Short mmCIF file of C-alpha atoms and ligand atoms in Angstrom, two decimals:
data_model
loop_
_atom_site.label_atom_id
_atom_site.label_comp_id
_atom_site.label_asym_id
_atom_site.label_seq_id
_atom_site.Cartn_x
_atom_site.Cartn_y
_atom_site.Cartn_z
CA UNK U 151 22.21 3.18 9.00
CA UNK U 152 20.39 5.86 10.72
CA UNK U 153 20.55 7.74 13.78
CA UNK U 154 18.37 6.69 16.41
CA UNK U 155 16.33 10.28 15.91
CA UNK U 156 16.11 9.41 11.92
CA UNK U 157 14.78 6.61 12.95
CA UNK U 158 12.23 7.76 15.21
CA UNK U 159 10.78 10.51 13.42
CA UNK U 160 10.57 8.08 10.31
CA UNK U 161 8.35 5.69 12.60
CA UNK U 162 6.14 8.46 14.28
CA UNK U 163 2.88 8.90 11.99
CA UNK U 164 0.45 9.84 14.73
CA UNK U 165 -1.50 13.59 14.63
CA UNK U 166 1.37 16.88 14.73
CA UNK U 167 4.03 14.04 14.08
CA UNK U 168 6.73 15.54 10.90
CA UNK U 169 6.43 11.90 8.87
CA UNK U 170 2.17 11.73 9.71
CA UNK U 171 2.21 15.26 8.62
CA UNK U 172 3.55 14.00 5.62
CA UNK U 173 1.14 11.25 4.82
CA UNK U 174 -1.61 13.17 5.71
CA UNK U 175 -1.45 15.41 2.31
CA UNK U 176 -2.19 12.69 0.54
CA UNK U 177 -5.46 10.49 -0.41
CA UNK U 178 -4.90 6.85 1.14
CA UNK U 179 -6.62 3.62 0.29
CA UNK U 180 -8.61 2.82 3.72
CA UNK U 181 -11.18 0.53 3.09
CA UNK U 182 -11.70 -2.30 0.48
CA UNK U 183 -15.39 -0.90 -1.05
CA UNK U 184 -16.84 -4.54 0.10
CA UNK U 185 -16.56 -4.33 4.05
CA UNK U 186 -19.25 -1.42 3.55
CA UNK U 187 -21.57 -3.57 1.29
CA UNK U 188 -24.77 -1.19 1.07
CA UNK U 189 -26.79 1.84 1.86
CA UNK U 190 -27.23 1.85 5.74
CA UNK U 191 -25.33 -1.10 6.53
CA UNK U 192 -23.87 -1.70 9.70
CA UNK U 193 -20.70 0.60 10.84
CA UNK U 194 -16.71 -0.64 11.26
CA UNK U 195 -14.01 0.70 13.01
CA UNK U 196 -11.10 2.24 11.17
CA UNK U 197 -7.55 2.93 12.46
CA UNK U 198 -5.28 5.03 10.41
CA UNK U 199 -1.97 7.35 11.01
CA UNK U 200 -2.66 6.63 14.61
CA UNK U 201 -6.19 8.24 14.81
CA UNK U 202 -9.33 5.79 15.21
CA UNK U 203 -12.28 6.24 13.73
CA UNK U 204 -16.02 4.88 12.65
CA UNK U 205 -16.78 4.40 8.88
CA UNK U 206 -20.21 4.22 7.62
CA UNK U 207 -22.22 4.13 4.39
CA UNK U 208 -25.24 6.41 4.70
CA UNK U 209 -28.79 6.12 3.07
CA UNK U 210 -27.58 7.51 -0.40
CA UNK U 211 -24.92 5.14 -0.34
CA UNK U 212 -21.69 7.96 0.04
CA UNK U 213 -19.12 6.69 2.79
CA UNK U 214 -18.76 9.21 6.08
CA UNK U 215 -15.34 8.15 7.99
CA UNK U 216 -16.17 9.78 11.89
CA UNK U 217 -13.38 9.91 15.03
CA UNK U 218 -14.65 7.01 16.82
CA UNK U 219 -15.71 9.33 19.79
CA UNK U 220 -18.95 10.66 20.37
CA UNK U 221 -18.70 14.75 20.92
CA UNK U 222 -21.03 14.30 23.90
CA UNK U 223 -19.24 12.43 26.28
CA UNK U 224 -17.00 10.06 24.42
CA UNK U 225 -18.43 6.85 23.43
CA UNK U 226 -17.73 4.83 20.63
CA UNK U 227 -19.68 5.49 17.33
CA UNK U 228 -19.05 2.13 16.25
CA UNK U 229 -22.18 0.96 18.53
CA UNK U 230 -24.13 3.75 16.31
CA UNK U 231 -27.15 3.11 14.46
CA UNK U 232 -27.00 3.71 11.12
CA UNK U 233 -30.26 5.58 10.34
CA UNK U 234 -31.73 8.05 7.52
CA UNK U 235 -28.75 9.85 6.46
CA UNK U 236 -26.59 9.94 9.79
CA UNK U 237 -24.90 7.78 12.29
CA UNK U 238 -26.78 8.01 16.00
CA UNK U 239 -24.68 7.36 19.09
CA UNK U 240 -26.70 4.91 21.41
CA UNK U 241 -25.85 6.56 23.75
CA UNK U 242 -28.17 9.74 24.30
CA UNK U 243 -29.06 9.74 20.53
CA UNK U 244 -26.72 12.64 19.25
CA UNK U 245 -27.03 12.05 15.26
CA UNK U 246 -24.13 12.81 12.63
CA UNK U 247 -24.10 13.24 9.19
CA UNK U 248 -20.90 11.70 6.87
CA UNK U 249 -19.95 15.74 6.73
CA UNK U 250 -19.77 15.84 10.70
CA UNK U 251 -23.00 18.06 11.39
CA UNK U 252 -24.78 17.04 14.03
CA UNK U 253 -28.15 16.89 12.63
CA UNK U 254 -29.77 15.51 15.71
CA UNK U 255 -29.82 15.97 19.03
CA UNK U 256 -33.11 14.55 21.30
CA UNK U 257 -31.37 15.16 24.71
CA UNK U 258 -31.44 18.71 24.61
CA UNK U 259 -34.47 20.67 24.65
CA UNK U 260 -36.26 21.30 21.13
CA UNK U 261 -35.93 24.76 21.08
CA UNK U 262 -31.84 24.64 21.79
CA UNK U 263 -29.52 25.72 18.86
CA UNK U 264 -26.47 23.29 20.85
CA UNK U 265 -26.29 21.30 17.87
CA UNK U 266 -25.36 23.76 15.48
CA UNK U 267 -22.36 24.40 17.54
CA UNK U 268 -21.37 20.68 17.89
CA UNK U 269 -19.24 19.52 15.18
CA UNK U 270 -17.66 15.71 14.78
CA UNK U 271 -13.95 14.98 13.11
CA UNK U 272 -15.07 14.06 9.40
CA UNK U 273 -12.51 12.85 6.54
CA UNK U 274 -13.54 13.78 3.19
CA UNK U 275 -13.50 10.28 1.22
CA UNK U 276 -13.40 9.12 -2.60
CA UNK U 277 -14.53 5.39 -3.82
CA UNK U 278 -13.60 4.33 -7.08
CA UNK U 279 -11.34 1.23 -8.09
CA UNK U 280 -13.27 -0.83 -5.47
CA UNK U 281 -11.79 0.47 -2.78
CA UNK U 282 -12.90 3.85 -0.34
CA UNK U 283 -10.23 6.36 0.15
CA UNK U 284 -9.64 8.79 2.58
CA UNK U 285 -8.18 11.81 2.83
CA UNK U 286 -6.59 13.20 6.30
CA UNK U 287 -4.65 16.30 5.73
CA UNK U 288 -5.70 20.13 5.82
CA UNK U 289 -9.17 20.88 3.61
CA UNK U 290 -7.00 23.91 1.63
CA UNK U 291 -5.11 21.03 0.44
CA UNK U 292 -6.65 18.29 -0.95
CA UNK U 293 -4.57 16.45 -3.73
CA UNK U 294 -6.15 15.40 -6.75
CA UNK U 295 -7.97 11.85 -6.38
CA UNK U 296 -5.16 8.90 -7.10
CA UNK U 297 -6.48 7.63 -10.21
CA UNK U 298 -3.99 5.26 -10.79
CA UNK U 299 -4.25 3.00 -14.06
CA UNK U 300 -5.27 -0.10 -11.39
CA UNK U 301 -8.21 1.72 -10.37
CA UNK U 302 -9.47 2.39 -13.66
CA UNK U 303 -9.18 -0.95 -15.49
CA UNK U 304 -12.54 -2.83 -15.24
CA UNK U 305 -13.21 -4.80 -12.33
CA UNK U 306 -12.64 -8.13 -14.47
CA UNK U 307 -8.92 -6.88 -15.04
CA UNK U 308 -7.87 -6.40 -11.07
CA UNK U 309 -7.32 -7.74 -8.04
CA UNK U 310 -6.99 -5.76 -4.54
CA UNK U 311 -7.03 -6.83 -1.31
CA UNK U 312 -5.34 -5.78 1.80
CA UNK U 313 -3.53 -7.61 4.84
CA UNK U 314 -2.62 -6.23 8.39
CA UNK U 315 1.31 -6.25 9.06
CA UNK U 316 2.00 -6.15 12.92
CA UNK U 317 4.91 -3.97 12.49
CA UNK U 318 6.24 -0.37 11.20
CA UNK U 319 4.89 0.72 7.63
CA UNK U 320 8.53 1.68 6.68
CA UNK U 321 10.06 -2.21 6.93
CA UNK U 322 7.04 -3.28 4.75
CA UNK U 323 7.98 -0.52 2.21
CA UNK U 324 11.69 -1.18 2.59
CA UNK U 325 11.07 -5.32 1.85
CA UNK U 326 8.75 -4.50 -1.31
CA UNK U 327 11.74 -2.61 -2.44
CA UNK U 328 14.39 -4.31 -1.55
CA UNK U 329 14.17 -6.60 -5.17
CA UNK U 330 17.33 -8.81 -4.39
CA UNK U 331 15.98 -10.55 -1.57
CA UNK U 332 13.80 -12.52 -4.01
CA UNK U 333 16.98 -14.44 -5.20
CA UNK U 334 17.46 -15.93 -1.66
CA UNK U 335 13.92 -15.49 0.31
CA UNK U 336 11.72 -16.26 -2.43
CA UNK U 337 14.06 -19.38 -3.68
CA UNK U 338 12.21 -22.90 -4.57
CA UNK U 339 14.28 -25.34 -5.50
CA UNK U 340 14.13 -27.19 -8.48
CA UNK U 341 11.47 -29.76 -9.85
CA UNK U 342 8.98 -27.67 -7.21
CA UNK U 343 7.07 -25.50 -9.13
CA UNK U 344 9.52 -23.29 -10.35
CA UNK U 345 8.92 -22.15 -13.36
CA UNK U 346 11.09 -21.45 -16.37
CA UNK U 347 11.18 -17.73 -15.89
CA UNK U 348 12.35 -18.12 -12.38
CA UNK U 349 14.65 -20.54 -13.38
CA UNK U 350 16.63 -18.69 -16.02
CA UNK U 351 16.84 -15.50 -13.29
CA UNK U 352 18.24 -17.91 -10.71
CA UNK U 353 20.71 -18.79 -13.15
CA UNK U 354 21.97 -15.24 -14.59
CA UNK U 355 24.57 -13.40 -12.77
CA UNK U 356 23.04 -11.44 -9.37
CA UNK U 357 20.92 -8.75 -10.48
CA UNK U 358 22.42 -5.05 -10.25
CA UNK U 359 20.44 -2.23 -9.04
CA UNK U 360 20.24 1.44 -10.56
CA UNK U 361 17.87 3.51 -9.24
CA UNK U 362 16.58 7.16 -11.01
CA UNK U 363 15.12 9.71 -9.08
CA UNK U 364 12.09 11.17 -10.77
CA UNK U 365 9.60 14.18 -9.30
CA UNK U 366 7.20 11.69 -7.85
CA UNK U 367 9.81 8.91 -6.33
CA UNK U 368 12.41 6.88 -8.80
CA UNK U 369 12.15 4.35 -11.20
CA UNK U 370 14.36 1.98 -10.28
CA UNK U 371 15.62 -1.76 -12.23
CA UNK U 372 16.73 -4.75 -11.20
CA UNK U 373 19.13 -5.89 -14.17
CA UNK U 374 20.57 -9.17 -14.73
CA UNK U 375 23.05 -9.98 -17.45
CA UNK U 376 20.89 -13.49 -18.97
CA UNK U 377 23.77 -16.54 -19.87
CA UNK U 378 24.98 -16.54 -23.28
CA UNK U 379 25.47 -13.57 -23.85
CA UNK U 380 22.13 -12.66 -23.98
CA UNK U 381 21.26 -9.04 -23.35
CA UNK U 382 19.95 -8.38 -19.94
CA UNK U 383 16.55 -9.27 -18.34
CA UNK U 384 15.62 -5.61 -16.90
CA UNK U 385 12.63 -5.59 -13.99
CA UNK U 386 11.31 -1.80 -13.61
CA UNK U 387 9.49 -0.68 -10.90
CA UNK U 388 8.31 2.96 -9.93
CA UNK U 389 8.07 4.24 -6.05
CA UNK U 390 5.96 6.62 -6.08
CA UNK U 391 5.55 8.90 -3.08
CA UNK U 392 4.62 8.32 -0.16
CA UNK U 393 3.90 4.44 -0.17
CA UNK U 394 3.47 2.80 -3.48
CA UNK U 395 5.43 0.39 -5.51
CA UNK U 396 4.51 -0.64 -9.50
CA UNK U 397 6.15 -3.72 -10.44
CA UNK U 398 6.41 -5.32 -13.77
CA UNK U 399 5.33 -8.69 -13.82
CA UNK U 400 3.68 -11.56 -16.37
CA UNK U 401 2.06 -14.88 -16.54
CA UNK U 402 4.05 -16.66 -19.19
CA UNK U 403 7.41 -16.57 -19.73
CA UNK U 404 9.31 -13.58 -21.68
CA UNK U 405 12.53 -15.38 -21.37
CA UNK U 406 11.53 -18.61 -22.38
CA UNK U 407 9.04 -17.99 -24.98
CA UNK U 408 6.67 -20.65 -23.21
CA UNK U 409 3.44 -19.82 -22.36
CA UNK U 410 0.83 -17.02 -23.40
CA UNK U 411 2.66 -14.04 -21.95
CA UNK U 412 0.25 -11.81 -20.36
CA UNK U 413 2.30 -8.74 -19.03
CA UNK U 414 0.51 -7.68 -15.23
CA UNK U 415 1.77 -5.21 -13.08
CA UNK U 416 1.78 -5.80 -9.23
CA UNK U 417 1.37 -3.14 -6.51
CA UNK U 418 1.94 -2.72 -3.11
CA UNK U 419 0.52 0.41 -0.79
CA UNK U 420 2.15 0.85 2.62
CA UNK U 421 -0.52 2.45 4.86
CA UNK U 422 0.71 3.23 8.48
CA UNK U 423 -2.43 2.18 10.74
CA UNK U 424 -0.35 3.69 13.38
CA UNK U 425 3.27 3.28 14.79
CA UNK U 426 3.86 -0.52 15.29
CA UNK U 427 0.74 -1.58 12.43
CA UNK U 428 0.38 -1.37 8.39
CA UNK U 429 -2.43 -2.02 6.29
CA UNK U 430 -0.50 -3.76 3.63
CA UNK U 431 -2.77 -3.46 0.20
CA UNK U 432 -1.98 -5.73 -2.47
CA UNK U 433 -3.23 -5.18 -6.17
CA UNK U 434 -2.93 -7.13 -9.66
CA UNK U 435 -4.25 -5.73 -13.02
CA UNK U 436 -4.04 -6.49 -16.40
CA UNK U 437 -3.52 -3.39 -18.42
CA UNK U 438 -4.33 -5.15 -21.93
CA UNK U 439 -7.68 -6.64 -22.93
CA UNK U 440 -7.16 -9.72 -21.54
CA UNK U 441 -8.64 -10.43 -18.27
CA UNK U 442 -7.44 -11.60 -14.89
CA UNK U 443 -8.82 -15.25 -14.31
CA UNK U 444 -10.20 -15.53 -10.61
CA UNK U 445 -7.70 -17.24 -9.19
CA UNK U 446 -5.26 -14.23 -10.29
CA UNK U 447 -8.01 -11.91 -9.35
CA UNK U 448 -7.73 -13.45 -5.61
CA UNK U 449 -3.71 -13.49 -6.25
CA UNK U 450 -3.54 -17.02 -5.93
CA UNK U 451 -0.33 -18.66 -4.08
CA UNK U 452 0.81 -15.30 -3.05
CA UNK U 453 0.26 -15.57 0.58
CA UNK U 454 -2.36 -13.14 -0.31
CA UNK U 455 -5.46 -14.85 -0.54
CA UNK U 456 -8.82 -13.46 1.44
CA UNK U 457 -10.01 -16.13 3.73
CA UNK U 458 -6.91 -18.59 3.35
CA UNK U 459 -4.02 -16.24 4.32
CA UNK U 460 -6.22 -12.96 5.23
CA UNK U 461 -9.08 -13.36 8.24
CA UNK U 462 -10.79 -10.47 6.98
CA UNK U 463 -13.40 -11.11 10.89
CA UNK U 464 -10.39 -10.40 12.41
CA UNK U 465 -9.03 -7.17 11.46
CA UNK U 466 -7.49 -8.34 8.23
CA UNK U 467 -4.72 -10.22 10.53
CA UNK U 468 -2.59 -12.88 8.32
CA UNK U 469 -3.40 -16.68 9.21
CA UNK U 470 0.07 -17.38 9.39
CA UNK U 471 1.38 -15.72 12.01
CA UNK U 472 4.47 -15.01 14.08
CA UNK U 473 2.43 -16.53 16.57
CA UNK U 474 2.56 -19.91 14.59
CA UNK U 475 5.70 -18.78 13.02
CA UNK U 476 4.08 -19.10 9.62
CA UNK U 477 3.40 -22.39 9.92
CA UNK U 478 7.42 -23.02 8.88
CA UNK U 479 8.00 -26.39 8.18
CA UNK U 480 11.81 -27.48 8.48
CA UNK U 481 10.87 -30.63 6.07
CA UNK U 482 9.66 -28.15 3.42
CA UNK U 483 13.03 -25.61 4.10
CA UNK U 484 15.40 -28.97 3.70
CA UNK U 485 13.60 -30.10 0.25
CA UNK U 486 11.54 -27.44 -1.52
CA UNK U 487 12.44 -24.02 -0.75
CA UNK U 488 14.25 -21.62 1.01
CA UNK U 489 12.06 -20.57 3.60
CA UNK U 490 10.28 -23.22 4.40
CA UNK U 491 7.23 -20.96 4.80
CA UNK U 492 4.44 -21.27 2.17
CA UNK U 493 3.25 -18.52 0.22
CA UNK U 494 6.00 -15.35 -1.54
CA UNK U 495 4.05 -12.53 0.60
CA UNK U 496 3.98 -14.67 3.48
CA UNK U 497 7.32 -15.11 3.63
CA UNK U 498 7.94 -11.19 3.04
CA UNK U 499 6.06 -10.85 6.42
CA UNK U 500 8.08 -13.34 8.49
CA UNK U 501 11.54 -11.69 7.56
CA UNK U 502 10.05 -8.21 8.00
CA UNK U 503 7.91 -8.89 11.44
CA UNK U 504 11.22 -10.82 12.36
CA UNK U 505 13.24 -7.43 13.03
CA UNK U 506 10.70 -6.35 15.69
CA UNK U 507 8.11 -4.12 15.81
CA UNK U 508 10.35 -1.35 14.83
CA UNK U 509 13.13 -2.23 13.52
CA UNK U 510 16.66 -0.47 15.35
CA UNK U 511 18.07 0.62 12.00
CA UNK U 512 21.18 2.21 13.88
CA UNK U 513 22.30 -1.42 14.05
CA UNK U 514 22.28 -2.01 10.27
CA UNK U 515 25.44 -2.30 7.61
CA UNK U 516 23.88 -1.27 4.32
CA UNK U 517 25.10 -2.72 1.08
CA UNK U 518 25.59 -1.80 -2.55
CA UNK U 519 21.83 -3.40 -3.29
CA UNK U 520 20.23 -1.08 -0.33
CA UNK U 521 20.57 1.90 -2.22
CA UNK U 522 17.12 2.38 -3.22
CA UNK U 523 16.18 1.81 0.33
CA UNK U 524 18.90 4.59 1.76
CA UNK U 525 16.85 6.57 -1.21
CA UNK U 526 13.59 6.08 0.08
CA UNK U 527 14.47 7.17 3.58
CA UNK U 528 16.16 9.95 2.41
CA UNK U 529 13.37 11.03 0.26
CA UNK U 530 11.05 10.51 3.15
CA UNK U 531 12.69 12.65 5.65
CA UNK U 532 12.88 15.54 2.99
CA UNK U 533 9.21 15.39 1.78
CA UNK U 534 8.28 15.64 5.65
CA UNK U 535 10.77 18.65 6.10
CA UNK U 536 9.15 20.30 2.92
CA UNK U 537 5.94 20.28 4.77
CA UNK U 538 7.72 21.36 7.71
CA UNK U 539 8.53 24.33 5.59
CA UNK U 540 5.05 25.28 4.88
CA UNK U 541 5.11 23.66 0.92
CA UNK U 542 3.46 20.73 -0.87
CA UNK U 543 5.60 17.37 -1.14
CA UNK U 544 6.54 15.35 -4.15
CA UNK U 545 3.44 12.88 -5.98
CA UNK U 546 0.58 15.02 -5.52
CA UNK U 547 0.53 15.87 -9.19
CA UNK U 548 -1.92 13.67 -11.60
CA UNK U 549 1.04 12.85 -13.86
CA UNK U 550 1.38 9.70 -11.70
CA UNK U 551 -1.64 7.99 -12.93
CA UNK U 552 -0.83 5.97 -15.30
CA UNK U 553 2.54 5.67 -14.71
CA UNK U 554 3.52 1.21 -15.84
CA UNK U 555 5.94 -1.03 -14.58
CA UNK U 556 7.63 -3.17 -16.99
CA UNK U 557 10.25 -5.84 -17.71
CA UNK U 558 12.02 -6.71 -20.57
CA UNK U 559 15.52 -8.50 -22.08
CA UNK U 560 17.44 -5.35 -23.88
CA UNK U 561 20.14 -6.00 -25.69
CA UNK U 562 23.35 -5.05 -22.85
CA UNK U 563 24.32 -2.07 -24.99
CA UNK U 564 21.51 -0.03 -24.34
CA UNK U 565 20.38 2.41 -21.23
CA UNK U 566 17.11 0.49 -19.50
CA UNK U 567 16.17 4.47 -18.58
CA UNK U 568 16.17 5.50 -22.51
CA UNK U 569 14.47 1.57 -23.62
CA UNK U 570 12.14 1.71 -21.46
CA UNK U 571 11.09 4.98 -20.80
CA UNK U 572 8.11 4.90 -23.77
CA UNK U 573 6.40 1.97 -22.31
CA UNK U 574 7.80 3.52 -18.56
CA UNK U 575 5.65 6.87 -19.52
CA UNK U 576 3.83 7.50 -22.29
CA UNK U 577 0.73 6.30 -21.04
CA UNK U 578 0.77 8.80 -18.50
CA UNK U 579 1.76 11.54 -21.64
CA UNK U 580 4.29 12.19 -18.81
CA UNK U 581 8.24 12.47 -19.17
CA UNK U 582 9.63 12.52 -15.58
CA UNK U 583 12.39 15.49 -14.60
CA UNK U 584 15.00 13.23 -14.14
CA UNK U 585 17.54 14.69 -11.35
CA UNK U 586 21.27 12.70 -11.18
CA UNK U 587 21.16 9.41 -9.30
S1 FES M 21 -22.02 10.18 24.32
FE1 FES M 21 -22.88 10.19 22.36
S2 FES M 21 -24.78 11.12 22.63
FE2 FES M 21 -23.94 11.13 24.60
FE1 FE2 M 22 9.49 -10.45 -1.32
#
């Protein structure tokens, strides 16, 4: 539970705001690399942290990201032409480059130096992993670029795409880590698709939670005791700061031996578009030789799927909507699974749009499993009162590039933290300063 000022300030990520302070020293994934397909192409709109703006891709092929308003008098840059190195407002043909120079400027006479003294708002941005990033925060701090290992893999080996979430970024965050909910929400029943792995979780024991603060988030497990005996079947995830979740995951089953196991890991980045929106981006990768296949590549069944679930023409809104309540079907929720609602990530963002807009977390009763979401909120609040303070919040460092997500059965004698922490880290060449849960 917070207090309705907690609450607030967690939900306020607009310019000067403590919490969009805070997301504005780091580099956030803005645009999927494919909605800006080629040199010159036409512009789109972008709304982040509350501040709109035009992105374009200029005649050398770099991305500029512009405030949507023309210096002059205001209009929109989005009806720009996209010409020679620049983006021209139609309006009285005032030209900017992707650095924010006007480099143009036919209304005023020739011999006028006005346009050196005419600078646009410009974001400084990165592409790599198929997606353009952007950075928002002050220029004497930029972070080093978030290489993470998903963005480095070859293309063959990932899958990204992104989704609109009409509601707070915090209760998207707080759903992807809220890991028991899966039991109940995510439920089919049997003889539906299930499959083995999902089978033997539903029948272990309710999964524990133990959550391990690290320097850039926690590492956190899901841990259920498997029947017989049988050690326990461990789920790790990382959060790392300020919006990402790693989650182990695999095609095949570990538990039952059936299948080619082919270990993934699953990722979700939070991105406040403002207040009451989130750009929800999804990504898949395999981190062994073994490719994705397409259909895991377009994350297939997830509720995640471009064109079926996602209308990328109309602002990367979900298909299933709270204004079709997600197509629920009461036939499906009486025979087949829990929701009734078709797709895992589609029913994440029924429950979550469900609580309103922004959800009145003074109202709540937390539970033993919420503790890595009273962590995360807690962790939140103190990054953006670190910056507050004048210093540089946690996850900047590079050390979180290759951090992995992974799941396991280990025998119930040993420590999931000491197990696990090889596979966990040493990728990244990286051992975490643990600090006591
Ligand atoms: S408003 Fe853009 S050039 Fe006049
Ligand atoms: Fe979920």
């Amino acid at each position: 539970m917070l207090t309705p000022e907690e609450n607030e300030r967690l939900a306020n990520v607009g310019p000067g705001t403590p919490i969009g302070n805070l997301f504005r020293r780091y580099w956030m994934p803005a645009m999927l690399s494919w909605e800006l397909p080629e040199a010159d192409c036409p512009p789109i709109r972008l709304r982040l942290l509350g501040e709109d703006m035009v992105a374009f891709r200029d005649t050398d092929g770099n991305v500029g990201v512009l405030d949507k308003y023309c210096p002059h008098r205001r209009a929109s840059l989005f009806f720009g032409r996209n010409e020679e190195c620049g983006l021209r407002c139609v309006y009285h043909g005032w030209k900017f480059d992707i650095e924010g120079n006007c480099v143009d400027m036919p209304s005023e006479p020739a011999e006028s130096n006005f346009k050196d003294k005419v600078k646009i708002i410009a974001y400084q941005t990165a592409e790599f992993g198929e997606v353009i990033w952007l950075y928002m925060g002050p220029k004497e701090s930029v972070p080093p670029l978030p290489k993470m290992e998903w963005t480095q893999v070859p293309d063959t080996h990932r899958g990204v795409n992104k989704i609109l979430q009409p509601c707070g970024w915090l209760q998207g965050l707080e759903g992807g880590i809220d890991t028991v909910h899966s039991t109940f929400l995510h439920r089919r029943m049997a003889g539906f698709g299930i499959s083995a792995r999902d089978e033997a979780i539903k029948k272990s024991a309710a999964a524990t939670l133990e959550v391990q603060p690290t320097d850039f988030g926690y590492t956190y497990a899901g841990i259920r005791p498997m029947p017989d005996d049988g050690g326990n079947f461990v789920r790790g995830y990382h959060f790392i700061m300020p919006f990402y979740q790693l989650r182990a995951a695999q095609l095949g089953s570990v538990i039952t031996g059936r299948g080619d196991v082919k270990p993934i890991i699953s990722g979700h980045a939070w991105v406040p578009v403002d207040d009451e929106n989130t750009m929800v981006w999804n990504f898949t990768y395999s981190f062994t030789d073994v490719p994705l296949t397409e259909g895991e590549r377009q994350q297939e069944g997830s509720g995640n799927e471009m064109h079926k679930d996602i209308d990328p023409a109309n602002g990367f809104r979900s298909i299933a909507n709270a204004g079709n309540d997600y197509f629920l079907d009461r036939e499906m929720q009486r025979t087949k699974n829990f929701t009734g609602i078709n797709g895992i990530n589609t029913q994440d963002r029924a429950v979550q749009e469900s609580m309103g807009t922004i959800c009145d977390r003074t109202q709540e009763h937390l539970g033993t499993t919420d503790r890595a979401i009273i962590m995360t909120r807690k962790m939140m609040l103190e990054a953006a009162r670190i910056v507050e303070d004048g210093g540089d919040p946690p996850g900047l460092g590079t050390n979180i590039y290759d951090l992995r997500a992974i799941e396991k059965i280990l025998p119930s004698d040993v420590d999931w933290r000491t197990a696990l922490h090889k596979e966990f880290y040493q990728k990244a060449n990286y051992s975490p300063e643990y600090t006591p849960a």
